PDB file of C-alpha atoms in Angstrom:
ATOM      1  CA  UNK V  22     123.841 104.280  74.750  1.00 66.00           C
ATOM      2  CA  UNK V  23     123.941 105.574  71.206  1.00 71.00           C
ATOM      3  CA  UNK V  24     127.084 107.428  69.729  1.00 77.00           C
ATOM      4  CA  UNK V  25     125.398 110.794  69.808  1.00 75.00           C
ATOM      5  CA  UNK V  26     123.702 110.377  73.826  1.00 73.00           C
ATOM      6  CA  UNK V  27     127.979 110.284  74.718  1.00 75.00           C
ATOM      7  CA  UNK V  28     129.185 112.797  72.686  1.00 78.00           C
ATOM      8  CA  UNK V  29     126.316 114.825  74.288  1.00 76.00           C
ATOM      9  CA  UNK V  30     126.917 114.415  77.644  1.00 76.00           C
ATOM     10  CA  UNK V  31     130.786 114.265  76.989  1.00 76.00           C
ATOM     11  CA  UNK V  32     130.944 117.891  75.178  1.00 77.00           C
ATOM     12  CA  UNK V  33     128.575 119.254  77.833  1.00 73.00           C
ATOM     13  CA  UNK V  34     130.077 117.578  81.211  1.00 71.00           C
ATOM     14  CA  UNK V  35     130.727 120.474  83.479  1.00 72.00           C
ATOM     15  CA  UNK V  36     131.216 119.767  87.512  1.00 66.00           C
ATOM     16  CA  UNK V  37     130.074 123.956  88.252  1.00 70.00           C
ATOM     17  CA  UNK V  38     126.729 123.806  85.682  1.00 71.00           C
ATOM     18  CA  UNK V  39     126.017 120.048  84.613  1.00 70.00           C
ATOM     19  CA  UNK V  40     126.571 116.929  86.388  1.00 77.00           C
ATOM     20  CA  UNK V  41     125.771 113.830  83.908  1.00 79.00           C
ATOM     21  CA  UNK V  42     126.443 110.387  84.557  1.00 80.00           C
ATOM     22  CA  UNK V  43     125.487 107.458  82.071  1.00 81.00           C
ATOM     23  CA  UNK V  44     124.002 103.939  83.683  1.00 83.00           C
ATOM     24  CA  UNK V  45     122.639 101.204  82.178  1.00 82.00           C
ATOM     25  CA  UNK V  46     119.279  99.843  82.434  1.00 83.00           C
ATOM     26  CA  UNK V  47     118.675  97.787  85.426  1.00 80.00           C
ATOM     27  CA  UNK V  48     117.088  94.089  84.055  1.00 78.00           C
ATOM     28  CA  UNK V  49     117.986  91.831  81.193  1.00 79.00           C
ATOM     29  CA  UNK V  50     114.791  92.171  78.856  1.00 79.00           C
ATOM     30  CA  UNK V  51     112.304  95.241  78.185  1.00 81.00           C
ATOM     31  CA  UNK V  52     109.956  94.175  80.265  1.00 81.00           C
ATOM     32  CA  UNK V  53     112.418  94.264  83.013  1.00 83.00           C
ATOM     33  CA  UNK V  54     113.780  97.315  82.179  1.00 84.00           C
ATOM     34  CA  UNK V  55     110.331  99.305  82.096  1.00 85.00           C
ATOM     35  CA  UNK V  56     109.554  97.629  85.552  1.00 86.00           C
ATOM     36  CA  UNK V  57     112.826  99.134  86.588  1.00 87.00           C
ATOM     37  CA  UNK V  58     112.556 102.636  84.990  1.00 87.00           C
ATOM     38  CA  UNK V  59     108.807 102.646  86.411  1.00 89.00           C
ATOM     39  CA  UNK V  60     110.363 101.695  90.091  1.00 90.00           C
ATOM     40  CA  UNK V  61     112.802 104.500  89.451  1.00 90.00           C
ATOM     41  CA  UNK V  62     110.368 107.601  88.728  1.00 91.00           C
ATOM     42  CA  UNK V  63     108.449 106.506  91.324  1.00 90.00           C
ATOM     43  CA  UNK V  64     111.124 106.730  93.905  1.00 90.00           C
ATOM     44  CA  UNK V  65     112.226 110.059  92.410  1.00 91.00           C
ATOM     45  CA  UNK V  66     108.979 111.730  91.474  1.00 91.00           C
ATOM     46  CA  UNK V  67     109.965 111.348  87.888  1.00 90.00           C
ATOM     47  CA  UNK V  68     108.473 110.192  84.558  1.00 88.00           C
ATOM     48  CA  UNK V  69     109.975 107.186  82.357  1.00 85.00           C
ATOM     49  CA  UNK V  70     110.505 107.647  79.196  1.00 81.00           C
ATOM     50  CA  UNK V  71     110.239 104.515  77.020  1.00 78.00           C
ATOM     51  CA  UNK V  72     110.529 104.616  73.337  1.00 76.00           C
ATOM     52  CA  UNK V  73     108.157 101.511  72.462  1.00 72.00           C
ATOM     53  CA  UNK V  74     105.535 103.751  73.931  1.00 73.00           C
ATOM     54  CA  UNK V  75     106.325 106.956  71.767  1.00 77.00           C
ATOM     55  CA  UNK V  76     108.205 108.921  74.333  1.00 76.00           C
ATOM     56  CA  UNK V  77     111.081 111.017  72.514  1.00 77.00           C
ATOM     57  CA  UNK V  78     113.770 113.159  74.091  1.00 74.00           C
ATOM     58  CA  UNK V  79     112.342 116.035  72.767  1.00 78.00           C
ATOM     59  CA  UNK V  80     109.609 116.159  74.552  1.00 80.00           C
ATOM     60  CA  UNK V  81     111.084 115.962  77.787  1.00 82.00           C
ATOM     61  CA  UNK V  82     110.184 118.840  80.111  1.00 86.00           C
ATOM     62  CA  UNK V  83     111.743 119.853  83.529  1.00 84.00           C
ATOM     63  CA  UNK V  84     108.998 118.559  85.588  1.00 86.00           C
ATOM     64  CA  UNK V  85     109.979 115.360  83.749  1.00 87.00           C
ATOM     65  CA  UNK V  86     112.842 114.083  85.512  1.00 87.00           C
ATOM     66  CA  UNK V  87     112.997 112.899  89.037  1.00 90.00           C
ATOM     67  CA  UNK V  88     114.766 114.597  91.748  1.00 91.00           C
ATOM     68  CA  UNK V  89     116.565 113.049  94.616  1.00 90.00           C
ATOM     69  CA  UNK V  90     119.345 114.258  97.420  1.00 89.00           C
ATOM     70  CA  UNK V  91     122.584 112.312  96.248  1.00 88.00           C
ATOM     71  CA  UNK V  92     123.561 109.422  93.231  1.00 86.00           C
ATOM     72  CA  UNK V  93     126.427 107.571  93.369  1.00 86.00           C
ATOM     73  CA  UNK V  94     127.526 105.198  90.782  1.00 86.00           C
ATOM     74  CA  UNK V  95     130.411 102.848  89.692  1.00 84.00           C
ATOM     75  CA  UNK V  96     131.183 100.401  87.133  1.00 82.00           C
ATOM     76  CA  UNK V  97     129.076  98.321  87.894  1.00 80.00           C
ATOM     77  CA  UNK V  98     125.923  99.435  90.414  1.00 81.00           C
ATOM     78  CA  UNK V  99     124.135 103.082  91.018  1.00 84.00           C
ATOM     79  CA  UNK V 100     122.345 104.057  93.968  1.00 85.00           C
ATOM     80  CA  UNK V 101     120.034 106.717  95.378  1.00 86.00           C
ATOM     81  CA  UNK V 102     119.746 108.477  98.238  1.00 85.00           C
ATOM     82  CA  UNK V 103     117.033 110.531  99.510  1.00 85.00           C
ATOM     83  CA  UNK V 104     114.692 109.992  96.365  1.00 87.00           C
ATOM     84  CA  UNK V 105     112.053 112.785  96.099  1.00 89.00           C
ATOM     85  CA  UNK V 106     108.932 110.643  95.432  1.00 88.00           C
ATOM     86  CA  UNK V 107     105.739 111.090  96.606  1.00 88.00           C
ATOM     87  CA  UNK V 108     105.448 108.949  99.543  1.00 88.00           C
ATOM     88  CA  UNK V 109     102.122 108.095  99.324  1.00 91.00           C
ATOM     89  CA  UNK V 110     102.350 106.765  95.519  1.00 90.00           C
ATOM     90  CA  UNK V 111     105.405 104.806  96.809  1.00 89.00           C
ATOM     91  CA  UNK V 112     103.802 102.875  99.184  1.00 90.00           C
ATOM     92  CA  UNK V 113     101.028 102.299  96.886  1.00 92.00           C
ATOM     93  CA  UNK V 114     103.899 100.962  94.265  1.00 90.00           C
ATOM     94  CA  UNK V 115     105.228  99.030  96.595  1.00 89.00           C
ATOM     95  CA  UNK V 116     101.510  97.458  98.159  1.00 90.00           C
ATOM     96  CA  UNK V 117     101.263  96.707  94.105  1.00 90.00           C
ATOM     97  CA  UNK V 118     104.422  95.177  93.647  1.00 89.00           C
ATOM     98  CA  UNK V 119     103.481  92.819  96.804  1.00 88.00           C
ATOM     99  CA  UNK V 120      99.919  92.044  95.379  1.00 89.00           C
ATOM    100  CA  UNK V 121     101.679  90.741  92.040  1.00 89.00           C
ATOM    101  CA  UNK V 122     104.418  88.800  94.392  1.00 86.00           C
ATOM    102  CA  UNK V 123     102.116  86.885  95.930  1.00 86.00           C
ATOM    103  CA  UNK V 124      99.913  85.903  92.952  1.00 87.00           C
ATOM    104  CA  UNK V 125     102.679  85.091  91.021  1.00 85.00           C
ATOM    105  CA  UNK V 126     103.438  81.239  90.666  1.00 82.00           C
ATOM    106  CA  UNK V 127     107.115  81.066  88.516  1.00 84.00           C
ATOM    107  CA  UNK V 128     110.168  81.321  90.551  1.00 81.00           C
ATOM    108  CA  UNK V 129     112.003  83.538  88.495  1.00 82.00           C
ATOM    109  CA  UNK V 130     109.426  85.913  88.573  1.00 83.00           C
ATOM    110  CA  UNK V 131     108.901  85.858  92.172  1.00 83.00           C
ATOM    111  CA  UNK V 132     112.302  86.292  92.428  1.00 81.00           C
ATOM    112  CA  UNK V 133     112.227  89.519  90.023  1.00 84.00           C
ATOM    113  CA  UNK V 134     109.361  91.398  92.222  1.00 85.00           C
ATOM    114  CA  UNK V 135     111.392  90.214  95.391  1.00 80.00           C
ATOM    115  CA  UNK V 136     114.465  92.428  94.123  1.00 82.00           C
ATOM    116  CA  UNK V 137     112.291  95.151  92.639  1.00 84.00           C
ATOM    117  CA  UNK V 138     110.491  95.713  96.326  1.00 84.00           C
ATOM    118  CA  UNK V 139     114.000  95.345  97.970  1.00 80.00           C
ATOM    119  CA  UNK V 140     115.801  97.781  95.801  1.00 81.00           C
ATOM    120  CA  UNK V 141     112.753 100.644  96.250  1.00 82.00           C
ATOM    121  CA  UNK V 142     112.604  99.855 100.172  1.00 79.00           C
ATOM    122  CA  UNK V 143     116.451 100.390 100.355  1.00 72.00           C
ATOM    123  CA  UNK V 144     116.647  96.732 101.726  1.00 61.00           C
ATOM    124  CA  UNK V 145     119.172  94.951  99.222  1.00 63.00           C
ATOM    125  CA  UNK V 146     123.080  94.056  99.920  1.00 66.00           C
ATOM    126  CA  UNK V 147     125.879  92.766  97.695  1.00 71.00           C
ATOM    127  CA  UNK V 148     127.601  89.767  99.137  1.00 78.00           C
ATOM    128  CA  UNK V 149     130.778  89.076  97.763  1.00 84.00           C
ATOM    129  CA  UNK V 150     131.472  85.508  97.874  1.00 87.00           C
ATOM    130  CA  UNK V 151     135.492  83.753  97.212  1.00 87.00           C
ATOM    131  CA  UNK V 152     137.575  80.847  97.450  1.00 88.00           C
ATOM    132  CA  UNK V 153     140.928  79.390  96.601  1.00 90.00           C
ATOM    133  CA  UNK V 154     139.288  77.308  93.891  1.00 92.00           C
ATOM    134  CA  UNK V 155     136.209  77.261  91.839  1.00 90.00           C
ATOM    135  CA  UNK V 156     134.206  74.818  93.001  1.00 92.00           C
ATOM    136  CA  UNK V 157     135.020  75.842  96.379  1.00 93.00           C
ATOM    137  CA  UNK V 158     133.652  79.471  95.428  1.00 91.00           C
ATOM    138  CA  UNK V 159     131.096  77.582  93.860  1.00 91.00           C
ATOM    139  CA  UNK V 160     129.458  75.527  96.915  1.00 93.00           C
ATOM    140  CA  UNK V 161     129.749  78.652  98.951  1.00 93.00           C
ATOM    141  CA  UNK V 162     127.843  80.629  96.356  1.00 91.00           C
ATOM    142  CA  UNK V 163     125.171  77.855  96.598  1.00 92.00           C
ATOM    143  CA  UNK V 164     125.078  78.381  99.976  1.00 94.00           C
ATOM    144  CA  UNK V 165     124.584  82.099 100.243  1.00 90.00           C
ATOM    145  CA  UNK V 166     121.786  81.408  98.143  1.00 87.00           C
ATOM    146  CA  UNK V 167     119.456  79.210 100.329  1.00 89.00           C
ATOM    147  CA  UNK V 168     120.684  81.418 103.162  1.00 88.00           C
ATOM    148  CA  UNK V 169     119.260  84.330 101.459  1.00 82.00           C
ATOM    149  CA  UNK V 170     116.146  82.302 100.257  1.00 80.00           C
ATOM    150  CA  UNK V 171     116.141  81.449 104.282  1.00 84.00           C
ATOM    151  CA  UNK V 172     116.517  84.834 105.562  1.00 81.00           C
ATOM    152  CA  UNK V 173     113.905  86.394 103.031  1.00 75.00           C
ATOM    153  CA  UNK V 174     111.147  83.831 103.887  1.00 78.00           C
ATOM    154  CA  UNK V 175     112.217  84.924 107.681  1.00 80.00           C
ATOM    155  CA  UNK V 176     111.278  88.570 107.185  1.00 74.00           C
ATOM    156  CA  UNK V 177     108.729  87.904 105.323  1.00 73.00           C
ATOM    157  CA  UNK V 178     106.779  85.024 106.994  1.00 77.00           C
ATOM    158  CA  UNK V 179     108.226  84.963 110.352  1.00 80.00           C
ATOM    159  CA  UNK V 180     110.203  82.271 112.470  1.00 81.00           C
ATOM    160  CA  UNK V 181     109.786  79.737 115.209  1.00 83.00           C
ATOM    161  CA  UNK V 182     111.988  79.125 118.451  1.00 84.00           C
ATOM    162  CA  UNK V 183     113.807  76.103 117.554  1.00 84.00           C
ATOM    163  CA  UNK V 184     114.923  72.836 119.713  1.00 87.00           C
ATOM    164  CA  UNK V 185     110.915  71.194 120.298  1.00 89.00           C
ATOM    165  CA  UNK V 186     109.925  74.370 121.594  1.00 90.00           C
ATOM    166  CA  UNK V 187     107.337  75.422 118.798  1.00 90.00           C
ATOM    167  CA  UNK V 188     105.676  71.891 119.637  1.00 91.00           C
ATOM    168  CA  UNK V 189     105.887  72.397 123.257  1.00 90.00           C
ATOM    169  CA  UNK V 190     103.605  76.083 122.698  1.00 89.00           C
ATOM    170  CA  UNK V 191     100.846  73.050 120.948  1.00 90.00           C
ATOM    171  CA  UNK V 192      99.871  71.692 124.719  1.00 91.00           C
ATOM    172  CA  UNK V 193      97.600  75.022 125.918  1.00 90.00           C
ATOM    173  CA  UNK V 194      95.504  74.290 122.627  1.00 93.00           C
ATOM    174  CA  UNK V 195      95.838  70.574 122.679  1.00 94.00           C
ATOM    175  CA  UNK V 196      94.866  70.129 126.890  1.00 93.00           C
ATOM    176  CA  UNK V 197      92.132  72.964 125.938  1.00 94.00           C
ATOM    177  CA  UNK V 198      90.837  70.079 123.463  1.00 93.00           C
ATOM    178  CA  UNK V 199      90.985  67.799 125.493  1.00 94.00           C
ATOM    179  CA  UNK V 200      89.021  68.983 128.431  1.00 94.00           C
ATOM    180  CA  UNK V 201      86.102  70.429 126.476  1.00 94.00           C
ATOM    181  CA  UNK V 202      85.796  66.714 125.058  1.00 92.00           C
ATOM    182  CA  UNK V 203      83.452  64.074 126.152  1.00 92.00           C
ATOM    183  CA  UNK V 204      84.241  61.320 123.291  1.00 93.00           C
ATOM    184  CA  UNK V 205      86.831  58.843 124.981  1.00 93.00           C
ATOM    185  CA  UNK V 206      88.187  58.079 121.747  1.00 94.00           C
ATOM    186  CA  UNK V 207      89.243  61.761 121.098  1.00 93.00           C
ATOM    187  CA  UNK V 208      90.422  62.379 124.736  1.00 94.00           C
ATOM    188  CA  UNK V 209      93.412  59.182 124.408  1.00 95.00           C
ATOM    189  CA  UNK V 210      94.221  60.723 120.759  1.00 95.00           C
ATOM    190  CA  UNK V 211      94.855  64.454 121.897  1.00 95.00           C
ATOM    191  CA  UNK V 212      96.815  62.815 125.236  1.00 95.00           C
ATOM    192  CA  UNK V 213      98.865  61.067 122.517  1.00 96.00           C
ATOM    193  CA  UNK V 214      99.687  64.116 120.723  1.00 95.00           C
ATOM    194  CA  UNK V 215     100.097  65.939 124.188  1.00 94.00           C
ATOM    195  CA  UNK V 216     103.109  63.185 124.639  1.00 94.00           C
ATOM    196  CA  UNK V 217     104.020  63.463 120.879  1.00 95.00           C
ATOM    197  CA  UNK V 218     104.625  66.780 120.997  1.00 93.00           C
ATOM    198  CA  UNK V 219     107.070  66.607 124.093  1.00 92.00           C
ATOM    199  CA  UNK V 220     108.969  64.259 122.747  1.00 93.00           C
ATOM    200  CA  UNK V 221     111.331  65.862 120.587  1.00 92.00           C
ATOM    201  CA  UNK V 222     112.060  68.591 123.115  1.00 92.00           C
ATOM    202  CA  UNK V 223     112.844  65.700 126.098  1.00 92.00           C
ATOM    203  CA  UNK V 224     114.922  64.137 123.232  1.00 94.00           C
ATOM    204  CA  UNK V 225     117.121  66.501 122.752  1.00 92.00           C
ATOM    205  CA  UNK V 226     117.463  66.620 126.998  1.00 92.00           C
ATOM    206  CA  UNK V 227     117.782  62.823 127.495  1.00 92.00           C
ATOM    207  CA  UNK V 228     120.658  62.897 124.489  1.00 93.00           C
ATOM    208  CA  UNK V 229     122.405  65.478 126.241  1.00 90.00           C
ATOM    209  CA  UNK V 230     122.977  63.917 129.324  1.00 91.00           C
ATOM    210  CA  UNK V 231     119.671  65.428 130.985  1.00 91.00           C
ATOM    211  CA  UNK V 232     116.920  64.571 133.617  1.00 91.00           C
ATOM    212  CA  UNK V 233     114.514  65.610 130.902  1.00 90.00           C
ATOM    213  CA  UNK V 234     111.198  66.160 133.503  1.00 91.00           C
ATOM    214  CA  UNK V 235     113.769  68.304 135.390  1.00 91.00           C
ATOM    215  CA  UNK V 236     114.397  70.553 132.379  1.00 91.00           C
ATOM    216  CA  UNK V 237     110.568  71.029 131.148  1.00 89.00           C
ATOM    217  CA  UNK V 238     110.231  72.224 134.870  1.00 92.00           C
ATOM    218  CA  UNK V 239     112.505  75.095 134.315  1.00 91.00           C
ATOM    219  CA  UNK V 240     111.436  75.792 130.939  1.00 89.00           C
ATOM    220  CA  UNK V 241     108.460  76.216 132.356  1.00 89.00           C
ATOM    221  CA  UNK V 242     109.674  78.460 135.502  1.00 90.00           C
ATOM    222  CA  UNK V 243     111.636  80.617 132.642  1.00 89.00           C
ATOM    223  CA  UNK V 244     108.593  81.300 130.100  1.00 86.00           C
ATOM    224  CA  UNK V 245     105.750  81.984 133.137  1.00 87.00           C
ATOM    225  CA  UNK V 246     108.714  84.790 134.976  1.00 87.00           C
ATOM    226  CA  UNK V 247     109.703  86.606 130.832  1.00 85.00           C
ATOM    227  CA  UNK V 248     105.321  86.171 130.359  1.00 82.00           C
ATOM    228  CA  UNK V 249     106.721  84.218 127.330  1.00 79.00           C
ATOM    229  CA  UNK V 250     107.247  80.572 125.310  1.00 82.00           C
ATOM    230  CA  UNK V 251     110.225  80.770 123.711  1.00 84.00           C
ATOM    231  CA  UNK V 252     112.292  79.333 126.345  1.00 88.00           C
ATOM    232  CA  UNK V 253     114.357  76.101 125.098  1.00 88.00           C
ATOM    233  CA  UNK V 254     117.440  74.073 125.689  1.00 89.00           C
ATOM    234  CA  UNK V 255     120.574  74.735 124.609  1.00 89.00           C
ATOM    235  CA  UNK V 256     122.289  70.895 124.616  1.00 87.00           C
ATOM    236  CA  UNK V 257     126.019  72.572 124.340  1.00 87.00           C
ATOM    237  CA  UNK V 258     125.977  74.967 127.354  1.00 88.00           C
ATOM    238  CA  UNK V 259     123.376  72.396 129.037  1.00 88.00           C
ATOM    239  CA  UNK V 260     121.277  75.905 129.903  1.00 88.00           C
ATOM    240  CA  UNK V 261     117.670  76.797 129.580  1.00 87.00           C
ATOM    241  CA  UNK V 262     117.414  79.648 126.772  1.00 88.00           C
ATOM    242  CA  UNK V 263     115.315  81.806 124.606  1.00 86.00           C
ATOM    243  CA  UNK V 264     114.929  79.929 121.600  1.00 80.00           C
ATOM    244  CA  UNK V 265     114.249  82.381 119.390  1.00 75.00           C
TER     245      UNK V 265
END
C-alpha cells in the first residue's frame, strides 16, 4: 500500500461511521492477483479495480464495491462470510474456473485454479504442521502434502473399497463375457482373469490365517443382505467389512 492509501484510512478510521481494514493481494504475480481480485468481486457482487487496465480510485462509485455479511482478518489471512454475489454468476465462475482446471497441463497451474475454486467454494483449511527438529517438521510437511494431493483427487475423482475388493466387483462383467462367448480361446482367458482377479483378495485371507473360500462366502452373504459390493476383509480384526 502506498504512503497516502494509510494515512487515508488511518486519519479516517472510525468504529461508529467507517470500518477500514488494509489486506494484501492474495497471489505472488499480477496475473495471480487479478485472478484473485476477479474471484473476490464475484463472491461479493463487486467490481475489481486494476490499474494496468485504467481503473483509478476516482472513479469508483458505490455500486462498485462488493458487499458481504462479516470480514475477518489477521496478520496473515482474511476471510469472508456471507459474500453477496450473484449466485448464478458464481457458479458460472466457478464451472469456468473448472473448465480451465481440467485443460490445463502444468502442475503449478493446476495447483493455482485448485486453490482459487477452493477458496470461492469455502472449502480450504490451514494445517499447521511442527516438530522438535527441522527435518522432522520437514518429512511431515512432505507428508501433508501427498495427503492433501490424496484427499483432493478423492473428492474430486472418487475412491475404491480397498483390500481386492474393487477386483472382486470385475467378476459380474467378466462371467457376463464369458457366457455370451463362443471362441474357446477367449472363454479360458476371461476364466483366467476371473481367478486373477480373486487372487489378491484370497491373499490377503490365506496370509491372515484364513479359510479363504470360507471368507468370499460371507463377503458374498454381506454385499447381497446391504444390496451392495463394498464388503471386504479386515486381516487385523479377522471380520468381514465395508471396505469403503
Amino acid at each position: 500500500l502506498s504512503p497516502k492509501v494509510v494515512h487515508f484510512l488511518l486519519a479516517n478510521k472510525d468504529p461508529e461511521r467507517f470500518q477500514a481494514v488494509a489486506v494484501r493481494t492474495p497471489g505472488t504475480g499480477k496475473e495471480e492477483q487479478a485472478g484473485s481480485l476477479q474471484d473476490l468481486a464475484i463472491l461479493t457482487n463487486g467490481r475489481p479495480f486494476i490499474k494496468v487496465a485504467g481503473d483509478t480510485l476516482d472513479r469508483i462509485r458505490p455500486e462498485d464495491l462488493g458487499r458481504a455479511r462479516r470480514i475477518w482478518a489477521n496478520y496473515t489471512h482474511f476471510g469472508i462470510i456471507g459474500g453477496k454475489g450473484d449466485p448464478r454468476a458464481l457458479r458460472h465462475h466457478i464451472a469456468q474456473l473448472r473448465r480451465a482446471y481440467e485443460h490445463t497441463d502444468t502442475v503449478q497451474d493446476r495447483e493455482a485454479l485448485q486453490k482459487r475454486i477452493g477458496k470461492i467454494m469455502g472449502g480450504t483449511a490451514t494445517l499447521r504442521v511442527g516438530g522438535l527438529t527441522e527435518k522432522e517438521v520437514e518429512a511431515r510437511v512432505t507428508i501433508a502434502k501427498r495427503t492433501a494431493v490424496t484427499m483432493r483427487a478423492a473428492m474430486r475423482e472418487g475412491v475404491l473399497p480397498g483390500g481386492g475388493v474393487a477386483l472382486l466387483d470385475c467378476r459380474p462383467a467378466l462371467r457376463d463375457k464369458l457366457a455370451a462367448s463362443t471362441d474357446a480361446n477367449e472363454r479360458a482367458a476371461y476364466r483366467i482373469l476371473i481367478a486373477a482377479v480373486e487372487e489378491p483378495f484370497r491373499t490377503i485371507v490365506s496370509n491372515a490365517g484364513y479359510d479363504d473360500s470360507d471368507v468370499m462366502a460371507e463377503v458374498r452373504l454381506a454385499n447381497r443382505e446391504s444390496g451392495g459390493h463394498s464388503h471386504g476383509f479386515d486381516a487385523v480384526s479377522g471380520q468381514v467389512v465395508d471396505a469403503v
